[in-house]
């Protein structure tokens, strides 16, 4: 294990606390605060993985997870971004995308075959002859993708979610973000601050340069972080990456939990009135040959390895940089003991003179106008070639570390995802925000600023602009803040160099997808002349890092290679999630929210097998016999109990209640008599049936009606919508959950019920299609209906939900002597099908109208003044012979029933099976189907096609409906 | 004849230590190990009514002036009146000593059985809520009591915030009775990290007196 610095004030690791982990089967140690990547680095691991296409060795590069270089398998989870994942005790870490090991990968020969794989090769070379493609495709798919996961893999861990509201959301916890948060919070606003690293401070936090008045930048970072923490209006979320920004300032992100948190990761959704985008900058990769060889890393990576994690990144280094941060890093690392052979700076001039003097004082060789051209070493860097930027002169240095960076590039994903636009800035050489989305403000290095005071001042300004959006700040205050910023140094000049003077065969522009400069040239030569097309042809930027590595360089290179007069083209679009994370994090807690009926507990005790049906959980079966034979036979011959509580139930009352009913029901509802039940249906404007149910009159202008379970949630809105211009007075209340429904059915139903109620329920006193209200045991107010949905003597008891258990138990007790049994939804489905009673959605789909179902008798054509919904369309459909008709059928030769949804065919599709079952009551297979009119005649032979049946068909014959008890004597008994 | 008992849609696993029978409901007054809060209290047995009228200004349910603006609520004489929209108001009787009888006038419907009703009271109440809903309870422009009609754990709810004051924060939530089991599960799960525990009605009665 490498020695660590333990004296630096910027350290975020505790070197006294060791953490054990397993890498390739062996125990290693990191320290508290290490990421997986830094712990591996501290243990001398330099090759973390192999690249996607060429299996090139890959190592630490950005330390911020900007590319897939350090994606590894951790505790069985592939593609874990090791630079962003804190080390935990006992972690098991494995390499991925290797055959053999990362050190010795048998597939590394592919790197030499790059000439066989030009840009878009799979579009070109494997299609002729066409028979090659299936073979090639298999091999490509085997090789493609990073990491392996089983399809039935269950993600371990705890996932949470939180939905936040705030006035101002600040993305980025660097100096600009913190200043923005403070200035908004000081205006009394609620502020949320999101920072992807585990601490606040941004690019101040690891640097020792001077902020002001001898205060170091890291001291300033700490000061601001403390200010933020102390402000009660600011909620800071560290280890939290913003992954999406949307309309109306919806910001999404995820937070990585600490050990003491109740979550490993949690999804965060923030609704803000205003957003400040202050995510800072990343470095623009320097493009030269083998620019991703382990040992080559960015400036901040090398510096943070030392200053944050206490690890000297190498022994002997060469710097190839294009920004003052490179000089600053060289000085700091030199002071920490890194031997620096040379600093090659792309710039000829424009350096910070103070830094130049220090470089000179420390005798660090500086080459102005020079750049790295090639990293040498088969697996790790052991030498670097440098050349003047015009390529005329060259030099080589032995080294084990190359610190390389072309400059900086703003992190603008949060702006562009929210539809903000960027514009190339000739001074900084960066793509800077042009048009900002509404109520979003950029601050800090995103604007190209570099001076610490300017960065902070821009944060203050953005915070006030956000406060203005929240109507808590004056124009004058904003004007003053803007003036203060203008009096400070503006953006610094940036380098324009796109690539070192190399051919580019091994100069990588996108690490994730192994895309080289040569590939880009190939794409352009094929006519793909803009980055969005090149991205798709070469896969550049399609990896998990999206635009992190190639984002800035690609448009610059495309402009240069085509000798465009200016950089008018833009970086490719990035999309959420801007930072990759687990799908489990998006799933969050995933509470299953279903409704249960008041009989749920008793039915489960009785062995009910439940299924999710719409918003409800219902008992579908009461045994493992999914044909429900015993349940069905019990209802036909004895007595059964069904839970019908999911039915929609409504009260409509008030002086215009009847008018509203007339509007939405097809029947003449003025004919609903007290004490009687009326069955009717509702249609939509197309005459298609949307609902059916029964209506009873409870009193003057007071009705109670039921709807199907699936439509109950929409019924109030439906009726209100269709009466919205009438100014009618009525109250409409959804009582679906208020009342449980027990359906007591079978020839012995009366015998059971009469033991429980005190009223006369003989057929004469309480006949078929009648309605009664009574109390059970002087307590339970009950609405009772004589219905016959299952085709037997039936009582539907509507009971207040809290009393349902009591009534259920009474009926069970009363039914003991008859051996009363439960029956479930499937048994009911068969029973009613035998009787040819329809269920909407089963015997209908959204185009099925009232007439198609044979329910035209419900429609009262004479109540034109009611303007019944759907009546106009029904009139037009009356003579339409092309519509499907509902028919009953029996299968030929007593073959089994076809599956629901099977097609009725001849040369073409002529209809479909709605419901069909092997009927135990009839001893044959019967069903209902929607078929074209000409097939609806009695006796027509139906040819039925099931999925994957081949040439085997089931044949049926159209017969009269209903199949069971056609006279209806059993339900009227 | 067996005594008939009503069943609440809310079931807690905690052990009741004090109960009271009221209108056939067995109301738990106190549970064992209620802790220091926050608390979740079942109020499903408290009478709740729906009033609809095109001229609500003319109505004075239980003598209460109905707020003019939807979303605004009034708590008076133990009755909470929540203006839902232009023509509708929901009424919760939160006074345990009074079994309010529904006014025998047009427009009223007893909806006690339609919904489950719980109170979520004590510290960190809104931290629990933000794990379940995007509704902004801490919006400084909303003064308690106020009504939200929106999703809570993905389920349409009526939520009345009665206090936003630190440790005595609290709200009353109703949703379709059928969601009782899953709603309680999701609230208790979200509240685990804040030590949310089920509590008896006494806890709510004492709390509402403090408001």
mmCIF file of N, CA, C and O in Angstrom, chain A residues 934-968:
data_model
loop_
_atom_site.group_PDB
_atom_site.id
_atom_site.type_symbol
_atom_site.label_atom_id
_atom_site.label_comp_id
_atom_site.label_asym_id
_atom_site.label_seq_id
_atom_site.Cartn_x
_atom_site.Cartn_y
_atom_site.Cartn_z
ATOM 1 N N UNK A 934 -72.552 -10.579 -40.717
ATOM 2 C CA UNK A 934 -72.995 -11.734 -41.511
ATOM 3 C C UNK A 934 -72.686 -13.071 -40.841
ATOM 4 O O UNK A 934 -73.218 -14.106 -41.225
ATOM 5 N N UNK A 935 -71.819 -13.028 -39.822
ATOM 6 C CA UNK A 935 -71.527 -14.272 -39.090
ATOM 7 C C UNK A 935 -72.426 -14.433 -37.868
ATOM 8 O O UNK A 935 -72.278 -15.389 -37.107
ATOM 9 N N UNK A 936 -73.330 -13.468 -37.665
ATOM 10 C CA UNK A 936 -74.080 -13.474 -36.407
ATOM 11 C C UNK A 936 -75.361 -14.303 -36.465
ATOM 12 O O UNK A 936 -76.048 -14.457 -35.459
ATOM 13 N N UNK A 937 -75.664 -14.823 -37.646
ATOM 14 C CA UNK A 937 -76.908 -15.604 -37.754
ATOM 15 C C UNK A 937 -76.774 -16.923 -36.999
ATOM 16 O O UNK A 937 -75.701 -17.555 -37.017
ATOM 17 N N UNK A 938 -77.881 -17.328 -36.390
ATOM 18 C CA UNK A 938 -77.892 -18.590 -35.647
ATOM 19 C C UNK A 938 -77.485 -19.724 -36.592
ATOM 20 O O UNK A 938 -77.977 -19.818 -37.727
ATOM 21 N N UNK A 939 -76.595 -20.553 -36.127
ATOM 22 C CA UNK A 939 -76.170 -21.703 -36.917
ATOM 23 C C UNK A 939 -74.896 -21.475 -37.702
ATOM 24 O O UNK A 939 -74.319 -22.418 -38.250
ATOM 25 N N UNK A 940 -74.423 -20.234 -37.762
ATOM 26 C CA UNK A 940 -73.194 -19.956 -38.527
ATOM 27 C C UNK A 940 -72.007 -20.658 -37.877
ATOM 28 O O UNK A 940 -71.860 -20.663 -36.654
ATOM 29 N N UNK A 941 -71.167 -21.236 -38.742
ATOM 30 C CA UNK A 941 -69.984 -21.923 -38.224
ATOM 31 C C UNK A 941 -68.857 -20.899 -38.037
ATOM 32 O O UNK A 941 -68.588 -20.092 -38.941
ATOM 33 N N UNK A 942 -68.225 -20.927 -36.882
ATOM 34 C CA UNK A 942 -67.136 -19.995 -36.604
ATOM 35 C C UNK A 942 -65.818 -20.765 -36.578
ATOM 36 O O UNK A 942 -65.711 -21.822 -35.934
ATOM 37 N N UNK A 943 -64.850 -20.220 -37.280
ATOM 38 C CA UNK A 943 -63.507 -20.797 -37.258
ATOM 39 C C UNK A 943 -62.675 -19.944 -36.315
ATOM 40 O O UNK A 943 -62.571 -18.718 -36.493
ATOM 41 N N UNK A 944 -62.087 -20.609 -35.323
ATOM 42 C CA UNK A 944 -61.433 -19.839 -34.249
ATOM 43 C C UNK A 944 -59.939 -20.139 -34.238
ATOM 44 O O UNK A 944 -59.514 -21.305 -34.189
ATOM 45 N N UNK A 945 -59.183 -19.062 -34.285
ATOM 46 C CA UNK A 945 -57.720 -19.159 -34.357
ATOM 47 C C UNK A 945 -57.131 -18.683 -33.034
ATOM 48 O O UNK A 945 -57.413 -17.580 -32.568
ATOM 49 N N UNK A 946 -56.304 -19.525 -32.435
ATOM 50 C CA UNK A 946 -55.612 -19.136 -31.195
ATOM 51 C C UNK A 946 -54.144 -18.872 -31.503
ATOM 52 O O UNK A 946 -53.592 -19.451 -32.449
ATOM 53 N N UNK A 947 -53.511 -18.093 -30.684
ATOM 54 C CA UNK A 947 -52.075 -17.824 -30.830
ATOM 55 C C UNK A 947 -51.315 -19.132 -30.936
ATOM 56 O O UNK A 947 -51.526 -20.045 -30.129
ATOM 57 N N UNK A 948 -50.429 -19.205 -31.888
ATOM 58 C CA UNK A 948 -49.516 -20.336 -32.061
ATOM 59 C C UNK A 948 -50.237 -21.672 -32.267
ATOM 60 O O UNK A 948 -49.719 -22.736 -31.928
ATOM 61 N N UNK A 949 -51.464 -21.639 -32.798
ATOM 62 C CA UNK A 949 -52.195 -22.900 -32.985
ATOM 63 C C UNK A 949 -51.822 -23.573 -34.310
ATOM 64 O O UNK A 949 -52.248 -24.699 -34.586
ATOM 65 N N UNK A 950 -51.057 -22.880 -35.144
ATOM 66 C CA UNK A 950 -50.688 -23.462 -36.426
ATOM 67 C C UNK A 950 -51.924 -23.666 -37.289
ATOM 68 O O UNK A 950 -52.746 -22.753 -37.436
ATOM 69 N N UNK A 951 -52.073 -24.873 -37.814
ATOM 70 C CA UNK A 951 -53.242 -25.158 -38.653
ATOM 71 C C UNK A 951 -54.410 -25.731 -37.858
ATOM 72 O O UNK A 951 -55.464 -26.032 -38.416
ATOM 73 N N UNK A 952 -54.195 -25.925 -36.573
ATOM 74 C CA UNK A 952 -55.277 -26.477 -35.749
ATOM 75 C C UNK A 952 -56.250 -25.367 -35.368
ATOM 76 O O UNK A 952 -55.848 -24.399 -34.729
ATOM 77 N N UNK A 953 -57.486 -25.535 -35.746
ATOM 78 C CA UNK A 953 -58.492 -24.533 -35.412
ATOM 79 C C UNK A 953 -59.528 -25.151 -34.469
ATOM 80 O O UNK A 953 -59.713 -26.373 -34.444
ATOM 81 N N UNK A 954 -60.190 -24.283 -33.762
ATOM 82 C CA UNK A 954 -61.353 -24.719 -32.987
ATOM 83 C C UNK A 954 -62.566 -24.208 -33.759
ATOM 84 O O UNK A 954 -62.553 -23.060 -34.248
ATOM 85 N N UNK A 955 -63.585 -25.037 -33.855
ATOM 86 C CA UNK A 955 -64.787 -24.611 -34.586
ATOM 87 C C UNK A 955 -65.974 -24.533 -33.627
ATOM 88 O O UNK A 955 -66.095 -25.333 -32.693
ATOM 89 N N UNK A 956 -66.784 -23.511 -33.861
ATOM 90 C CA UNK A 956 -67.970 -23.341 -33.027
ATOM 91 C C UNK A 956 -69.158 -22.992 -33.886
ATOM 92 O O UNK A 956 -69.028 -22.752 -35.098
ATOM 93 N N UNK A 957 -70.334 -22.945 -33.246
ATOM 94 C CA UNK A 957 -71.558 -22.643 -33.989
ATOM 95 C C UNK A 957 -72.340 -21.589 -33.203
ATOM 96 O O UNK A 957 -72.463 -21.685 -31.974
ATOM 97 N N UNK A 958 -72.821 -20.589 -33.930
ATOM 98 C CA UNK A 958 -73.592 -19.532 -33.272
ATOM 99 C C UNK A 958 -74.918 -20.114 -32.790
ATOM 100 O O UNK A 958 -75.634 -20.783 -33.548
ATOM 101 N N UNK A 959 -75.211 -19.849 -31.508
ATOM 102 C CA UNK A 959 -76.461 -20.375 -30.925
ATOM 103 C C UNK A 959 -77.202 -19.243 -30.219
ATOM 104 O O UNK A 959 -76.665 -18.147 -30.039
ATOM 105 N N UNK A 960 -78.398 -19.549 -29.805
ATOM 106 C CA UNK A 960 -79.203 -18.544 -29.108
ATOM 107 C C UNK A 960 -78.628 -18.270 -27.726
ATOM 108 O O UNK A 960 -78.088 -19.170 -27.083
ATOM 109 N N UNK A 961 -78.816 -17.064 -27.286
ATOM 110 C CA UNK A 961 -78.413 -16.703 -25.926
ATOM 111 C C UNK A 961 -79.691 -16.504 -25.100
ATOM 112 O O UNK A 961 -80.706 -16.087 -25.661
ATOM 113 N N UNK A 962 -79.676 -16.677 -23.807
ATOM 114 C CA UNK A 962 -78.591 -17.216 -22.993
ATOM 115 C C UNK A 962 -78.520 -18.734 -23.086
ATOM 116 O O UNK A 962 -79.460 -19.378 -23.539
ATOM 117 N N UNK A 963 -77.394 -19.254 -22.585
ATOM 118 C CA UNK A 963 -77.207 -20.714 -22.642
ATOM 119 C C UNK A 963 -77.916 -21.394 -21.473
ATOM 120 O O UNK A 963 -78.422 -22.492 -21.588
ATOM 121 N N UNK A 964 -77.906 -20.704 -20.353
ATOM 122 C CA UNK A 964 -78.390 -21.317 -19.114
ATOM 123 C C UNK A 964 -79.724 -20.686 -18.725
ATOM 124 O O UNK A 964 -79.871 -19.464 -18.735
ATOM 125 N N UNK A 965 -80.658 -21.499 -18.395
ATOM 126 C CA UNK A 965 -81.961 -21.062 -17.913
ATOM 127 C C UNK A 965 -82.530 -19.912 -18.762
ATOM 128 O O UNK A 965 -82.716 -18.797 -18.269
ATOM 129 N N UNK A 966 -82.803 -20.207 -20.043
ATOM 130 C CA UNK A 966 -83.214 -19.115 -20.947
ATOM 131 C C UNK A 966 -84.487 -18.398 -20.485
ATOM 132 O O UNK A 966 -84.673 -17.224 -20.771
ATOM 133 N N UNK A 967 -85.342 -19.088 -19.734
ATOM 134 C CA UNK A 967 -86.588 -18.419 -19.295
ATOM 135 C C UNK A 967 -86.370 -17.556 -18.046
ATOM 136 O O UNK A 967 -87.248 -16.797 -17.652
ATOM 137 N N UNK A 968 -85.240 -17.719 -17.409
ATOM 138 C CA UNK A 968 -84.941 -16.915 -16.227
ATOM 139 C C UNK A 968 -85.728 -17.318 -14.993
ATOM 140 O O UNK A 968 -85.907 -16.513 -14.077
#
